[in-house]
Structures are given as structure tokens and as C-alpha cells.
Amino acid sequence: DAGITQSPRHKVTETGTPVTLRCHQTENHRYMYWYRQDPGHGLRLIHYSYGVKDTDKGEVSDGYSVSRSKTEDFLLTLESATSSQTSVYFCAITPGQLNTEAFFGQGTRLTVV
Amino acid sequence: DQQVKQNSPSLSVQEGRISILNCDYTNSMFDYFLWYKKYPAEGPTFLISISSIKDKNEDGRFTVFLNKSAKHLSLHIVPSQPGDSAVYFCAASDDNTGNQFYFGTGTSLTVIP
């Protein structure tokens, strides 16, 4: 199993509060991703990183920011959580070579009340 | 717009029979396709992939078929086992988009003993 750890695994937060989710990898992979999974939508890309301090937006990036100060850590921040951000969040990694699969973490279930 | 589509939300199959899961895509630039399996409360795990230069890839009980002209791929599981019951996601990537993966909405497979 790829060494990916997401924390926390579960979180309940109130609307309007900031939330940070952490993804930590031990594989030294170049690319890291944050996805959200929602019923009827599958997995949608929020943001991704292709190196330290190099990040880009995915298809559902509004309301989210990310940071990558070290190869092994990729943080996802909800600056002011909304109920529409209640979801399961997955971190994924790839080495960045062509035609390679992504490895996923166990997920973080976030509930915004 | 969903670039990768799985039009069957669910599928039930008897143990020992063949399971066929289907996936369609719209972006002709996609050149690498993957299938992931997901159990509840776990992250997706990679199952099998296929490059656009091939039309078939086989790994044990799992075979993926790619029809580029129809922009269609399918996953065959033979014989199906109860442990195969899970949600299956197809995904696609395009080398020009920085290792981004686009996922379908998933098909929930139930294998009946």
C-alpha cells in the first residue's frame, strides 16, 4: 500500500469556520491531489500540486485553497466552511510519469453544520 | 460537463457469472484509462488500466476493453465473486493536462452469492 495518511479522518465543523485537512505521503511522489466525492458526481478534482509550492486549480476549486511547503505534505483549507462543502475528501499521489495510476488515501469525512 | 460517464449507477450479478461495467468519455485527447474499486469507508484502489494504443488489457479475472472510435471502455470481471461487490469508478487522463485524472460517477456492483 502506498504510504498516504489523511488527517483527520472525520470532522464536524460549523458553517463559517476555517478547516484544514492534511495529506502526508512517504513515497516522495511529485504529484499530489485533493478530490471530493459526492453522490451522483463521482470524484472531482479540487486542486493539485506538481511540486513544492507549485499548485493549480481543478474543476471545483472555489472556496478551497491549498499549500505544499514540503514534498510530503499537501494541505487543503476551507477558509469559511459552507454546508455545500460537506463531503468525503480524498488525497491522491502519483510519481508524475506518463501513464501511471494514482494512489489514494483513506479519506476524510467532513460535515459542515 | 462530465467528461467521463458511467450511465449505470448499479449492477447486480450472480456469483460465477460475468460482470460488465461500462464507461463512456467525450474528450478525444484522453490517452490513458483506469478502473478503480472502492469499498465503503475506504479510499479507491487501482484495479487495471489501459493505454490508448491498446484495445484490451487483461489481469487475472479482470479485463478492460477500449473502443476509441466509440469513446467507450468496459470492465469485464469473470467469474464474479461476492468480494467484488464494491463501487467501480472509471477514470481517464490526458498527458497534456498535467497528470489530471477525470472520474466517472461510479457503478455499484453487487455480486449475489
Coordinates of N, CA and C in Angstrom, one line a residue:
Chain A
D1 N 0.8 -1.2 0.0 CA 0.0 0.0 0.0 C 0.9 1.2 0.0
A2 N 0.5 2.2 -0.8 CA 1.2 3.5 -0.9 C 1.0 4.2 0.5
G3 N 2.1 4.8 0.9 CA 2.1 5.5 2.2 C 1.5 6.8 2.1
I4 N 0.2 6.9 2.3 CA -0.6 8.1 2.3 C -1.4 8.1 3.6
T5 N -1.3 9.2 4.3 CA -2.1 9.4 5.5 C -2.9 10.7 5.5
Q6 N -4.2 10.6 5.7 CA -5.0 11.8 5.7 C -5.4 12.0 7.2
S7 N -5.4 13.3 7.6 CA -5.9 13.6 8.9 C -6.7 14.9 8.9
P8 N -7.7 15.1 9.7 CA -8.3 14.0 10.5 C -9.1 13.0 9.5
R9 N -9.6 11.9 10.1 CA -10.4 11.0 9.3 C -11.9 11.4 9.3
H10 N -12.3 12.1 10.4 CA -13.6 12.6 10.5 C -13.6 14.0 11.1
K11 N -14.5 14.9 10.7 CA -14.5 16.2 11.3 C -15.9 16.7 11.1
V12 N -16.4 17.3 12.2 CA -17.7 18.1 12.1 C -17.3 19.5 12.5
T13 N -17.8 20.4 11.7 CA -17.4 21.8 11.9 C -18.7 22.7 11.7
E14 N -18.6 23.9 12.1 CA -19.7 24.8 12.0 C -19.5 25.7 10.7
T15 N -20.6 26.1 10.1 CA -20.6 27.0 9.0 C -19.8 28.2 9.3
G16 N -18.9 28.7 8.4 CA -18.2 29.9 8.6 C -16.8 29.7 9.3
T17 N -16.5 28.5 9.8 CA -15.3 28.3 10.5 C -14.2 27.8 9.4
P18 N -13.0 28.1 9.7 CA -11.9 27.6 8.8 C -11.6 26.1 9.1
V19 N -11.2 25.4 8.1 CA -10.9 24.0 8.3 C -9.7 23.6 7.4
T20 N -8.8 22.9 8.0 CA -7.6 22.4 7.2 C -7.5 20.9 7.3
L21 N -7.4 20.3 6.1 CA -7.2 18.9 6.0 C -5.8 18.6 5.6
R22 N -5.2 17.6 6.1 CA -3.8 17.3 5.8 C -3.6 16.0 5.1
C23 N -2.7 16.0 4.1 CA -2.3 14.7 3.5 C -0.8 14.6 3.6
H24 N -0.4 13.5 4.1 CA 1.0 13.2 4.2 C 1.4 11.9 3.5
Q25 N 2.5 12.0 2.7 CA 2.9 10.8 1.9 C 4.4 10.5 2.2
T26 N 4.7 9.2 2.1 CA 6.0 8.8 2.4 C 6.7 8.2 1.1
E27 N 6.1 8.4 0.0 CA 6.5 7.9 -1.3 C 7.4 8.8 -2.1
N28 N 7.5 10.0 -1.6 CA 8.3 11.0 -2.4 C 7.8 11.3 -3.8
H29 N 6.5 11.1 -4.0 CA 5.9 11.3 -5.3 C 5.7 12.8 -5.5
R30 N 5.9 13.2 -6.8 CA 5.9 14.6 -7.2 C 4.5 15.2 -7.2
Y31 N 3.5 14.4 -7.7 CA 2.1 15.0 -7.8 C 1.3 14.6 -6.6
M32 N 0.5 15.6 -6.1 CA -0.5 15.3 -5.1 C -1.8 16.0 -5.4
Y33 N -2.9 15.4 -5.1 CA -4.2 15.8 -5.5 C -5.2 15.8 -4.3
W34 N -6.1 16.7 -4.4 CA -7.3 16.7 -3.5 C -8.5 16.5 -4.3
Y35 N -9.3 15.5 -4.0 CA -10.6 15.2 -4.6 C -11.7 15.3 -3.6
R36 N -12.9 15.5 -4.0 CA -14.1 15.3 -3.2 C -15.0 14.3 -3.9
Q37 N -15.7 13.5 -3.1 CA -16.6 12.5 -3.6 C -18.0 12.8 -3.1
D38 N -18.9 13.0 -4.0 CA -20.3 13.3 -3.7 C -21.2 12.4 -4.5
P39 N -22.3 12.0 -3.9 CA -23.3 11.1 -4.6 C -23.7 11.8 -6.0
G40 N -23.7 11.0 -7.0 CA -24.1 11.5 -8.3 C -23.0 12.3 -9.1
H41 N -21.8 12.5 -8.4 CA -20.8 13.3 -9.0 C -19.5 12.5 -9.1
G42 N -19.4 11.4 -8.5 CA -18.1 10.7 -8.5 C -17.0 11.5 -7.8
L43 N -15.8 11.4 -8.3 CA -14.7 12.1 -7.7 C -14.3 13.3 -8.6
R44 N -14.3 14.4 -7.9 CA -14.0 15.7 -8.6 C -12.8 16.3 -8.1
L45 N -11.9 16.8 -9.0 CA -10.6 17.4 -8.6 C -10.8 18.8 -8.0
I46 N -10.2 19.0 -6.9 CA -10.3 20.4 -6.3 C -9.1 21.2 -6.6
H47 N -7.9 20.7 -6.2 CA -6.6 21.3 -6.5 C -5.6 20.2 -6.6
Y48 N -4.5 20.5 -7.3 CA -3.4 19.5 -7.3 C -2.1 20.3 -7.3
S49 N -1.1 19.5 -7.0 CA 0.3 20.1 -6.9 C 1.3 19.2 -7.7
Y50 N 2.1 19.9 -8.4 CA 3.1 19.2 -9.2 C 4.6 19.5 -8.7
G51 N 4.6 20.0 -7.4 CA 5.9 20.2 -6.8 C 5.8 21.1 -5.6
V52 N 6.8 21.2 -4.8 CA 6.8 22.2 -3.7 C 6.5 23.6 -4.2
K53 N 5.5 24.2 -3.6 CA 5.0 25.5 -3.9 C 4.3 25.6 -5.3
D54 N 4.2 24.5 -6.0 CA 3.6 24.5 -7.3 C 2.2 23.9 -7.3
T55 N 1.2 24.7 -7.4 CA -0.2 24.1 -7.3 C -1.0 24.7 -8.4
D56 N -2.2 24.0 -8.7 CA -3.1 24.5 -9.7 C -4.5 24.1 -9.4
K57 N -5.4 24.8 -10.0 CA -6.8 24.5 -9.7 C -7.4 23.3 -10.5
G58 N -8.3 22.6 -9.8 CA -9.1 21.6 -10.5 C -10.4 22.2 -10.9
E59 N -11.4 21.3 -11.1 CA -12.7 21.7 -11.6 C -13.6 22.2 -10.6
V60 N -13.4 22.0 -9.3 CA -14.3 22.5 -8.3 C -13.4 23.2 -7.2
S61 N -12.6 24.2 -7.6 CA -11.7 24.8 -6.6 C -12.3 26.0 -5.8
D62 N -13.4 26.5 -6.2 CA -14.0 27.7 -5.5 C -14.2 27.3 -4.0
G63 N -13.7 28.2 -3.1 CA -13.9 28.0 -1.7 C -12.8 27.2 -1.0
Y64 N -11.9 26.8 -1.8 CA -10.7 26.0 -1.3 C -9.4 26.6 -1.7
S65 N -8.4 26.4 -0.8 CA -7.1 26.8 -1.1 C -6.2 25.7 -0.6
V66 N -5.0 25.6 -1.2 CA -4.0 24.5 -0.9 C -2.6 25.1 -0.7
S67 N -1.8 24.3 0.0 CA -0.4 24.7 0.2 C 0.4 23.5 0.2
R68 N 1.6 23.6 -0.4 CA 2.6 22.5 -0.3 C 4.0 23.1 -0.1
S69 N 4.4 23.1 1.2 CA 5.7 23.6 1.6 C 6.7 22.5 1.6
K70 N 6.3 21.3 1.7 CA 7.2 20.2 1.7 C 6.7 19.1 0.7
T71 N 7.6 18.3 0.1 CA 7.2 17.3 -0.8 C 6.1 16.4 -0.2
E72 N 6.3 16.1 1.1 CA 5.4 15.0 1.7 C 4.1 15.5 2.2
D73 N 3.9 16.8 2.3 CA 2.6 17.3 2.8 C 1.9 18.2 1.9
F74 N 0.5 18.0 1.8 CA -0.3 18.8 0.9 C -1.6 19.1 1.8
L75 N -1.8 20.4 2.0 CA -2.8 20.9 2.9 C -4.0 21.4 2.1
L76 N -5.2 21.1 2.5 CA -6.4 21.7 1.8 C -7.1 22.5 2.9
T77 N -7.4 23.8 2.6 CA -8.0 24.7 3.5 C -9.3 25.2 3.0
L78 N -10.4 25.1 3.8 CA -11.6 25.7 3.6 C -11.6 27.0 4.4
E79 N -11.5 28.1 3.8 CA -11.4 29.4 4.5 C -12.6 29.7 5.4
S80 N -13.8 29.4 4.9 CA -15.0 29.6 5.6 C -16.0 28.5 5.2
A81 N -16.1 27.5 6.0 CA -16.8 26.3 5.5 C -18.3 26.6 5.3
T82 N -18.8 25.9 4.3 CA -20.3 26.0 4.0 C -20.8 24.6 3.9
S83 N -22.1 24.5 4.1 CA -22.8 23.2 4.1 C -22.6 22.5 2.8
S84 N -22.4 23.2 1.7 CA -22.1 22.6 0.4 C -20.8 21.9 0.3
Q85 N -19.9 22.1 1.3 CA -18.6 21.5 1.3 C -18.6 20.3 2.2
T86 N -19.8 19.9 2.7 CA -19.9 18.6 3.4 C -19.7 17.5 2.3
S87 N -18.7 16.7 2.6 CA -18.3 15.7 1.5 C -17.3 14.8 2.1
V88 N -16.8 13.8 1.3 CA -15.7 13.0 1.7 C -14.5 13.4 0.8
Y89 N -13.4 13.7 1.4 CA -12.3 14.3 0.7 C -11.2 13.2 0.6
F90 N -10.6 13.1 -0.6 CA -9.6 12.1 -0.8 C -8.3 12.8 -1.3
C91 N -7.2 12.4 -0.7 CA -5.9 12.8 -1.2 C -5.4 11.7 -2.1
A92 N -4.7 12.1 -3.2 CA -4.1 11.1 -4.1 C -2.7 11.5 -4.5
I93 N -1.9 10.6 -4.9 CA -0.5 10.9 -5.3 C -0.1 10.1 -6.5
T94 N 0.7 10.6 -7.3 CA 1.4 9.9 -8.4 C 2.8 10.3 -8.6
P95 N 3.6 9.5 -9.1 CA 5.0 9.9 -9.3 C 5.2 11.0 -10.4
G96 N 4.2 11.1 -11.2 CA 4.3 12.1 -12.3 C 4.7 11.7 -13.6
Q97 N 5.1 10.4 -13.7 CA 5.5 9.8 -15.0 C 4.2 9.6 -15.8
L98 N 4.4 9.5 -17.1 CA 3.3 9.2 -18.0 C 2.7 7.8 -17.7
N99 N 1.3 7.8 -17.9 CA 0.6 6.6 -17.8 C 0.9 5.8 -16.5
T100 N 0.7 6.5 -15.4 CA 0.8 5.8 -14.1 C -0.5 6.1 -13.3
E101 N -0.8 5.1 -12.5 CA -2.0 5.3 -11.7 C -1.8 6.2 -10.5
A102 N -2.9 6.7 -10.0 CA -2.9 7.5 -8.7 C -3.2 6.6 -7.6
F103 N -2.6 6.8 -6.4 CA -2.9 6.1 -5.2 C -3.6 7.0 -4.3
F104 N -4.6 6.5 -3.6 CA -5.5 7.3 -2.8 C -5.3 7.0 -1.3
G105 N -5.5 8.1 -0.5 CA -5.6 7.9 0.9 C -7.0 7.4 1.3
Q106 N -7.2 7.2 2.6 CA -8.4 6.6 3.2 C -9.6 7.5 3.2
G107 N -9.3 8.8 3.0 CA -10.4 9.8 3.0 C -10.7 10.5 4.3
T108 N -11.2 11.7 4.2 CA -11.7 12.4 5.4 C -13.1 12.8 5.2
R109 N -14.0 12.4 6.1 CA -15.4 12.7 6.0 C -15.6 14.0 6.8
L110 N -16.0 15.1 6.1 CA -16.2 16.4 6.6 C -17.7 16.7 6.6
T111 N -18.2 17.1 7.8 CA -19.6 17.5 7.9 C -19.6 19.0 8.3
V112 N -20.3 19.8 7.6 CA -20.4 21.2 8.0 C -21.9 21.5 8.4
V113 N -22.0 21.9 9.7 CA -23.4 22.0 10.2 C -23.7 23.5 10.4
Chain B
D1 N -19.2 20.1 -17.2 CA -19.6 18.9 -18.0 C -18.8 17.7 -17.6
Q2 N -19.5 16.6 -17.5 CA -18.9 15.3 -17.1 C -18.2 14.8 -18.4
Q3 N -16.8 14.7 -18.3 CA -16.1 14.2 -19.5 C -16.0 12.6 -19.5
V4 N -16.3 12.0 -18.3 CA -16.3 10.6 -18.2 C -17.6 10.2 -17.6
K5 N -18.3 9.3 -18.2 CA -19.7 9.0 -17.8 C -19.8 7.5 -17.5
Q6 N -20.5 7.2 -16.4 CA -20.9 5.8 -16.2 C -22.4 5.9 -16.0
N7 N -23.1 5.4 -17.0 CA -24.6 5.6 -17.0 C -25.4 4.6 -16.2
S8 N -24.7 3.6 -15.7 CA -25.4 2.6 -14.9 C -25.0 2.8 -13.4
P9 N -25.8 3.4 -12.6 CA -25.5 3.6 -11.2 C -25.3 2.3 -10.4
S10 N -25.9 1.2 -10.8 CA -25.8 0.0 -10.1 C -26.0 -1.2 -11.0
L11 N -25.5 -2.4 -10.6 CA -25.5 -3.6 -11.3 C -25.5 -4.8 -10.4
S12 N -26.3 -5.7 -10.6 CA -26.4 -7.0 -9.8 C -26.1 -8.2 -10.6
V13 N -25.2 -9.0 -10.2 CA -24.8 -10.2 -10.9 C -24.7 -11.4 -10.0
Q14 N -25.1 -12.6 -10.5 CA -24.9 -13.8 -9.7 C -23.5 -14.2 -9.6
E15 N -23.1 -14.8 -8.5 CA -21.7 -15.3 -8.3 C -21.4 -16.3 -9.4
G16 N -20.2 -16.1 -10.0 CA -19.7 -17.0 -11.0 C -20.0 -16.5 -12.4
R17 N -20.9 -15.6 -12.6 CA -21.3 -15.0 -13.9 C -20.3 -13.9 -14.2
I18 N -20.5 -13.3 -15.4 CA -19.7 -12.2 -15.8 C -20.3 -10.9 -15.4
S19 N -19.5 -10.0 -14.9 CA -19.9 -8.6 -14.7 C -19.3 -7.7 -15.7
I20 N -20.1 -6.9 -16.3 CA -19.7 -5.9 -17.4 C -20.0 -4.5 -16.9
L21 N -19.0 -3.7 -16.7 CA -19.2 -2.3 -16.3 C -18.8 -1.5 -17.5
N22 N -19.6 -0.5 -17.8 CA -19.4 0.4 -18.9 C -19.0 1.8 -18.6
C23 N -18.3 2.4 -19.5 CA -17.9 3.8 -19.3 C -17.7 4.5 -20.6
D24 N -18.2 5.7 -20.7 CA -18.1 6.5 -22.0 C -17.3 7.8 -21.7
Y25 N -16.6 8.3 -22.6 CA -15.9 9.5 -22.4 C -16.1 10.4 -23.6
T26 N -15.9 11.7 -23.5 CA -16.2 12.7 -24.5 C -14.9 13.3 -25.1
N27 N -13.8 13.3 -24.3 CA -12.6 14.0 -24.7 C -11.7 13.1 -25.5
S28 N -11.5 13.4 -26.8 CA -10.7 12.5 -27.6 C -9.2 12.6 -27.3
M29 N -8.9 13.5 -26.5 CA -7.4 13.7 -26.1 C -7.1 12.7 -25.0
F30 N -8.0 12.1 -24.3 CA -7.7 11.1 -23.3 C -6.9 10.0 -23.9
D31 N -5.8 9.6 -23.2 CA -5.0 8.6 -23.8 C -4.6 7.5 -22.7
Y32 N -5.1 7.6 -21.6 CA -4.9 6.6 -20.5 C -6.1 6.4 -19.7
F33 N -6.5 5.1 -19.5 CA -7.8 4.9 -18.8 C -7.6 3.9 -17.7
L34 N -8.3 4.1 -16.6 CA -8.1 3.3 -15.4 C -9.5 2.9 -14.8
W35 N -9.4 1.8 -14.1 CA -10.6 1.4 -13.3 C -10.1 1.3 -11.8
Y36 N -11.0 1.9 -11.0 CA -10.7 1.8 -9.5 C -11.9 1.1 -8.9
K37 N -11.6 0.5 -7.8 CA -12.6 -0.2 -7.0 C -12.6 0.5 -5.6
K38 N -13.8 0.7 -5.1 CA -13.9 1.4 -3.8 C -14.9 0.6 -2.9
Y39 N -14.4 0.3 -1.7 CA -15.3 -0.3 -0.6 C -15.7 0.9 0.3
P40 N -16.8 0.7 1.0 CA -17.3 1.8 1.9 C -16.2 2.2 2.9
A41 N -16.1 3.4 3.2 CA -15.2 4.0 4.2 C -13.7 3.7 3.9
E42 N -13.4 3.4 2.6 CA -12.0 3.2 2.2 C -11.7 4.1 1.0
G43 N -10.5 4.4 0.7 CA -10.1 5.1 -0.5 C -10.2 4.2 -1.7
P44 N -10.4 4.8 -2.9 CA -10.3 4.0 -4.1 C -9.0 3.3 -4.3
T45 N -9.1 2.0 -4.8 CA -7.8 1.3 -5.1 C -7.8 1.0 -6.6
F46 N -6.6 1.1 -7.1 CA -6.4 0.9 -8.5 C -6.6 -0.6 -8.9
L47 N -7.3 -0.8 -10.0 CA -7.6 -2.2 -10.4 C -6.9 -2.6 -11.7
I48 N -7.1 -1.8 -12.7 CA -6.5 -2.1 -14.0 C -6.5 -0.9 -14.9
S49 N -5.6 -0.8 -15.8 CA -5.5 0.3 -16.7 C -5.3 -0.1 -18.2
I50 N -5.5 0.8 -19.1 CA -5.2 0.6 -20.5 C -4.7 1.8 -21.2
S51 N -3.7 1.7 -22.0 CA -3.3 2.8 -22.8 C -4.1 2.9 -24.1
S52 N -4.1 4.1 -24.7 CA -4.9 4.2 -25.9 C -4.3 3.5 -27.1
I53 N -3.1 3.0 -27.0 CA -2.5 2.3 -28.1 C -3.0 0.8 -28.1
K54 N -3.7 0.4 -27.0 CA -4.2 -0.9 -26.9 C -5.7 -1.0 -27.0
D55 N -6.3 -2.1 -27.3 CA -7.7 -2.2 -27.2 C -8.1 -3.2 -26.1
K56 N -7.2 -3.9 -25.5 CA -7.5 -4.8 -24.5 C -6.4 -5.0 -23.5
N57 N -6.7 -5.1 -22.2 CA -5.7 -5.4 -21.2 C -6.3 -6.4 -20.2
E58 N -5.6 -7.4 -19.9 CA -6.1 -8.5 -19.0 C -5.2 -8.6 -17.8
D59 N -5.9 -8.8 -16.6 CA -5.2 -9.1 -15.4 C -6.0 -10.0 -14.6
G60 N -5.7 -11.3 -14.7 CA -6.5 -12.3 -13.9 C -7.9 -12.4 -14.4
R61 N -8.8 -12.1 -13.4 CA -10.3 -12.2 -13.7 C -10.7 -10.9 -14.3
F62 N -9.9 -9.9 -14.4 CA -10.3 -8.5 -14.9 C -9.7 -8.3 -16.3
T63 N -10.6 -7.8 -17.2 CA -10.2 -7.4 -18.5 C -10.8 -6.1 -18.8
V64 N -10.0 -5.2 -19.3 CA -10.6 -3.9 -19.8 C -10.5 -3.8 -21.3
F65 N -11.6 -3.4 -21.9 CA -11.6 -3.2 -23.4 C -11.8 -1.8 -23.7
L66 N -11.1 -1.3 -24.7 CA -11.2 0.1 -25.1 C -11.6 0.2 -26.6
N67 N -12.6 0.9 -26.9 CA -13.1 1.2 -28.2 C -12.9 2.7 -28.5
K68 N -11.8 3.1 -29.1 CA -11.5 4.5 -29.2 C -12.5 5.2 -30.2
S69 N -12.9 4.5 -31.2 CA -13.8 5.2 -32.2 C -15.2 5.5 -31.5
A70 N -15.6 4.6 -30.6 CA -16.8 4.8 -29.9 C -16.7 5.6 -28.6
K71 N -15.4 5.9 -28.2 CA -15.1 6.5 -26.9 C -15.8 5.8 -25.8
H72 N -15.5 4.5 -25.7 CA -16.1 3.6 -24.8 C -15.1 2.6 -24.2
L73 N -15.2 2.4 -22.9 CA -14.4 1.3 -22.4 C -15.3 0.5 -21.4
S74 N -14.9 -0.7 -21.2 CA -15.7 -1.6 -20.4 C -14.7 -2.5 -19.5
L75 N -15.2 -2.8 -18.4 CA -14.5 -3.7 -17.5 C -15.3 -5.0 -17.4
H76 N -14.6 -6.1 -17.7 CA -15.2 -7.4 -17.5 C -14.6 -8.2 -16.3
I77 N -15.5 -8.7 -15.5 CA -15.0 -9.5 -14.3 C -15.6 -10.9 -14.5
V78 N -14.7 -11.9 -14.7 CA -15.1 -13.2 -14.8 C -14.2 -14.2 -14.1
P79 N -14.7 -15.1 -13.2 CA -16.0 -15.1 -12.8 C -16.2 -14.1 -11.6
S80 N -17.4 -13.6 -11.5 CA -17.7 -12.6 -10.4 C -17.7 -13.3 -9.1
Q81 N -17.2 -12.6 -8.0 CA -17.2 -13.2 -6.7 C -17.9 -12.2 -5.7
P82 N -18.4 -12.7 -4.6 CA -19.0 -11.8 -3.7 C -18.1 -10.6 -3.2
G83 N -16.8 -10.9 -3.1 CA -15.8 -9.9 -2.7 C -15.7 -8.8 -3.7
D84 N -16.2 -9.0 -4.9 CA -16.1 -8.0 -5.9 C -17.1 -6.9 -5.7
S85 N -18.1 -7.1 -4.8 CA -19.1 -6.1 -4.5 C -18.5 -4.8 -4.0
A86 N -18.6 -3.8 -4.8 CA -18.0 -2.5 -4.5 C -18.5 -1.5 -5.5
V87 N -18.0 -0.3 -5.3 CA -18.3 0.8 -6.3 C -17.1 0.8 -7.2
Y88 N -17.3 0.8 -8.5 CA -16.2 0.9 -9.5 C -16.3 2.2 -10.2
F89 N -15.1 2.9 -10.3 CA -15.0 4.1 -11.0 C -14.1 4.0 -12.2
C90 N -14.5 4.5 -13.3 CA -13.5 4.6 -14.4 C -13.0 6.0 -14.4
A91 N -11.8 6.1 -14.9 CA -11.1 7.4 -14.9 C -10.3 7.5 -16.2
A92 N -10.0 8.7 -16.6 CA -9.2 8.9 -17.8 C -8.2 10.1 -17.6
S93 N -7.1 10.1 -18.3 CA -6.2 11.2 -18.2 C -5.6 11.5 -19.6
D94 N -5.1 12.7 -19.6 CA -4.6 13.3 -20.8 C -3.2 13.8 -20.5
D95 N -2.2 13.4 -21.2 CA -0.8 13.8 -20.8 C -0.6 15.3 -20.9
N96 N -1.5 16.0 -21.7 CA -1.4 17.4 -21.8 C -1.9 18.3 -20.7
T97 N -2.6 17.6 -19.7 CA -3.3 18.3 -18.6 C -2.6 18.1 -17.3
G98 N -1.3 17.8 -17.3 CA -0.6 17.8 -16.1 C -1.0 16.6 -15.2
N99 N -1.2 15.5 -15.7 CA -1.5 14.3 -14.9 C -2.8 14.5 -14.1
Q100 N -3.7 15.1 -14.7 CA -5.1 15.2 -14.1 C -5.9 13.9 -14.5
F101 N -6.6 13.5 -13.5 CA -7.5 12.3 -13.7 C -8.9 12.7 -13.6
Y102 N -9.7 12.3 -14.6 CA -11.1 12.6 -14.6 C -11.9 11.3 -14.4
F103 N -12.8 11.4 -13.4 CA -13.5 10.2 -12.9 C -15.0 10.2 -13.4
G104 N -15.5 9.0 -13.6 CA -16.9 8.9 -13.8 C -17.6 8.9 -12.4
T105 N -19.0 8.7 -12.5 CA -19.8 8.8 -11.2 C -19.9 7.5 -10.5
G106 N -19.3 6.5 -11.1 CA -19.3 5.2 -10.3 C -20.5 4.3 -10.6
T107 N -20.2 3.0 -10.6 CA -21.2 1.9 -10.7 C -21.1 1.0 -9.5
S108 N -22.2 0.8 -8.8 CA -22.2 0.0 -7.6 C -22.5 -1.4 -8.0
L109 N -21.5 -2.3 -7.9 CA -21.7 -3.7 -8.3 C -22.0 -4.6 -7.0
T110 N -23.1 -5.4 -7.2 CA -23.4 -6.3 -6.1 C -23.4 -7.7 -6.7
V111 N -22.5 -8.6 -6.2 CA -22.4 -10.0 -6.6 C -23.2 -10.8 -5.6
I112 N -24.2 -11.5 -6.1 CA -25.1 -12.2 -5.2 C -24.6 -13.7 -5.1
P113 N -24.4 -14.1 -3.9 CA -23.9 -15.5 -3.7 C -24.9 -16.5 -4.2

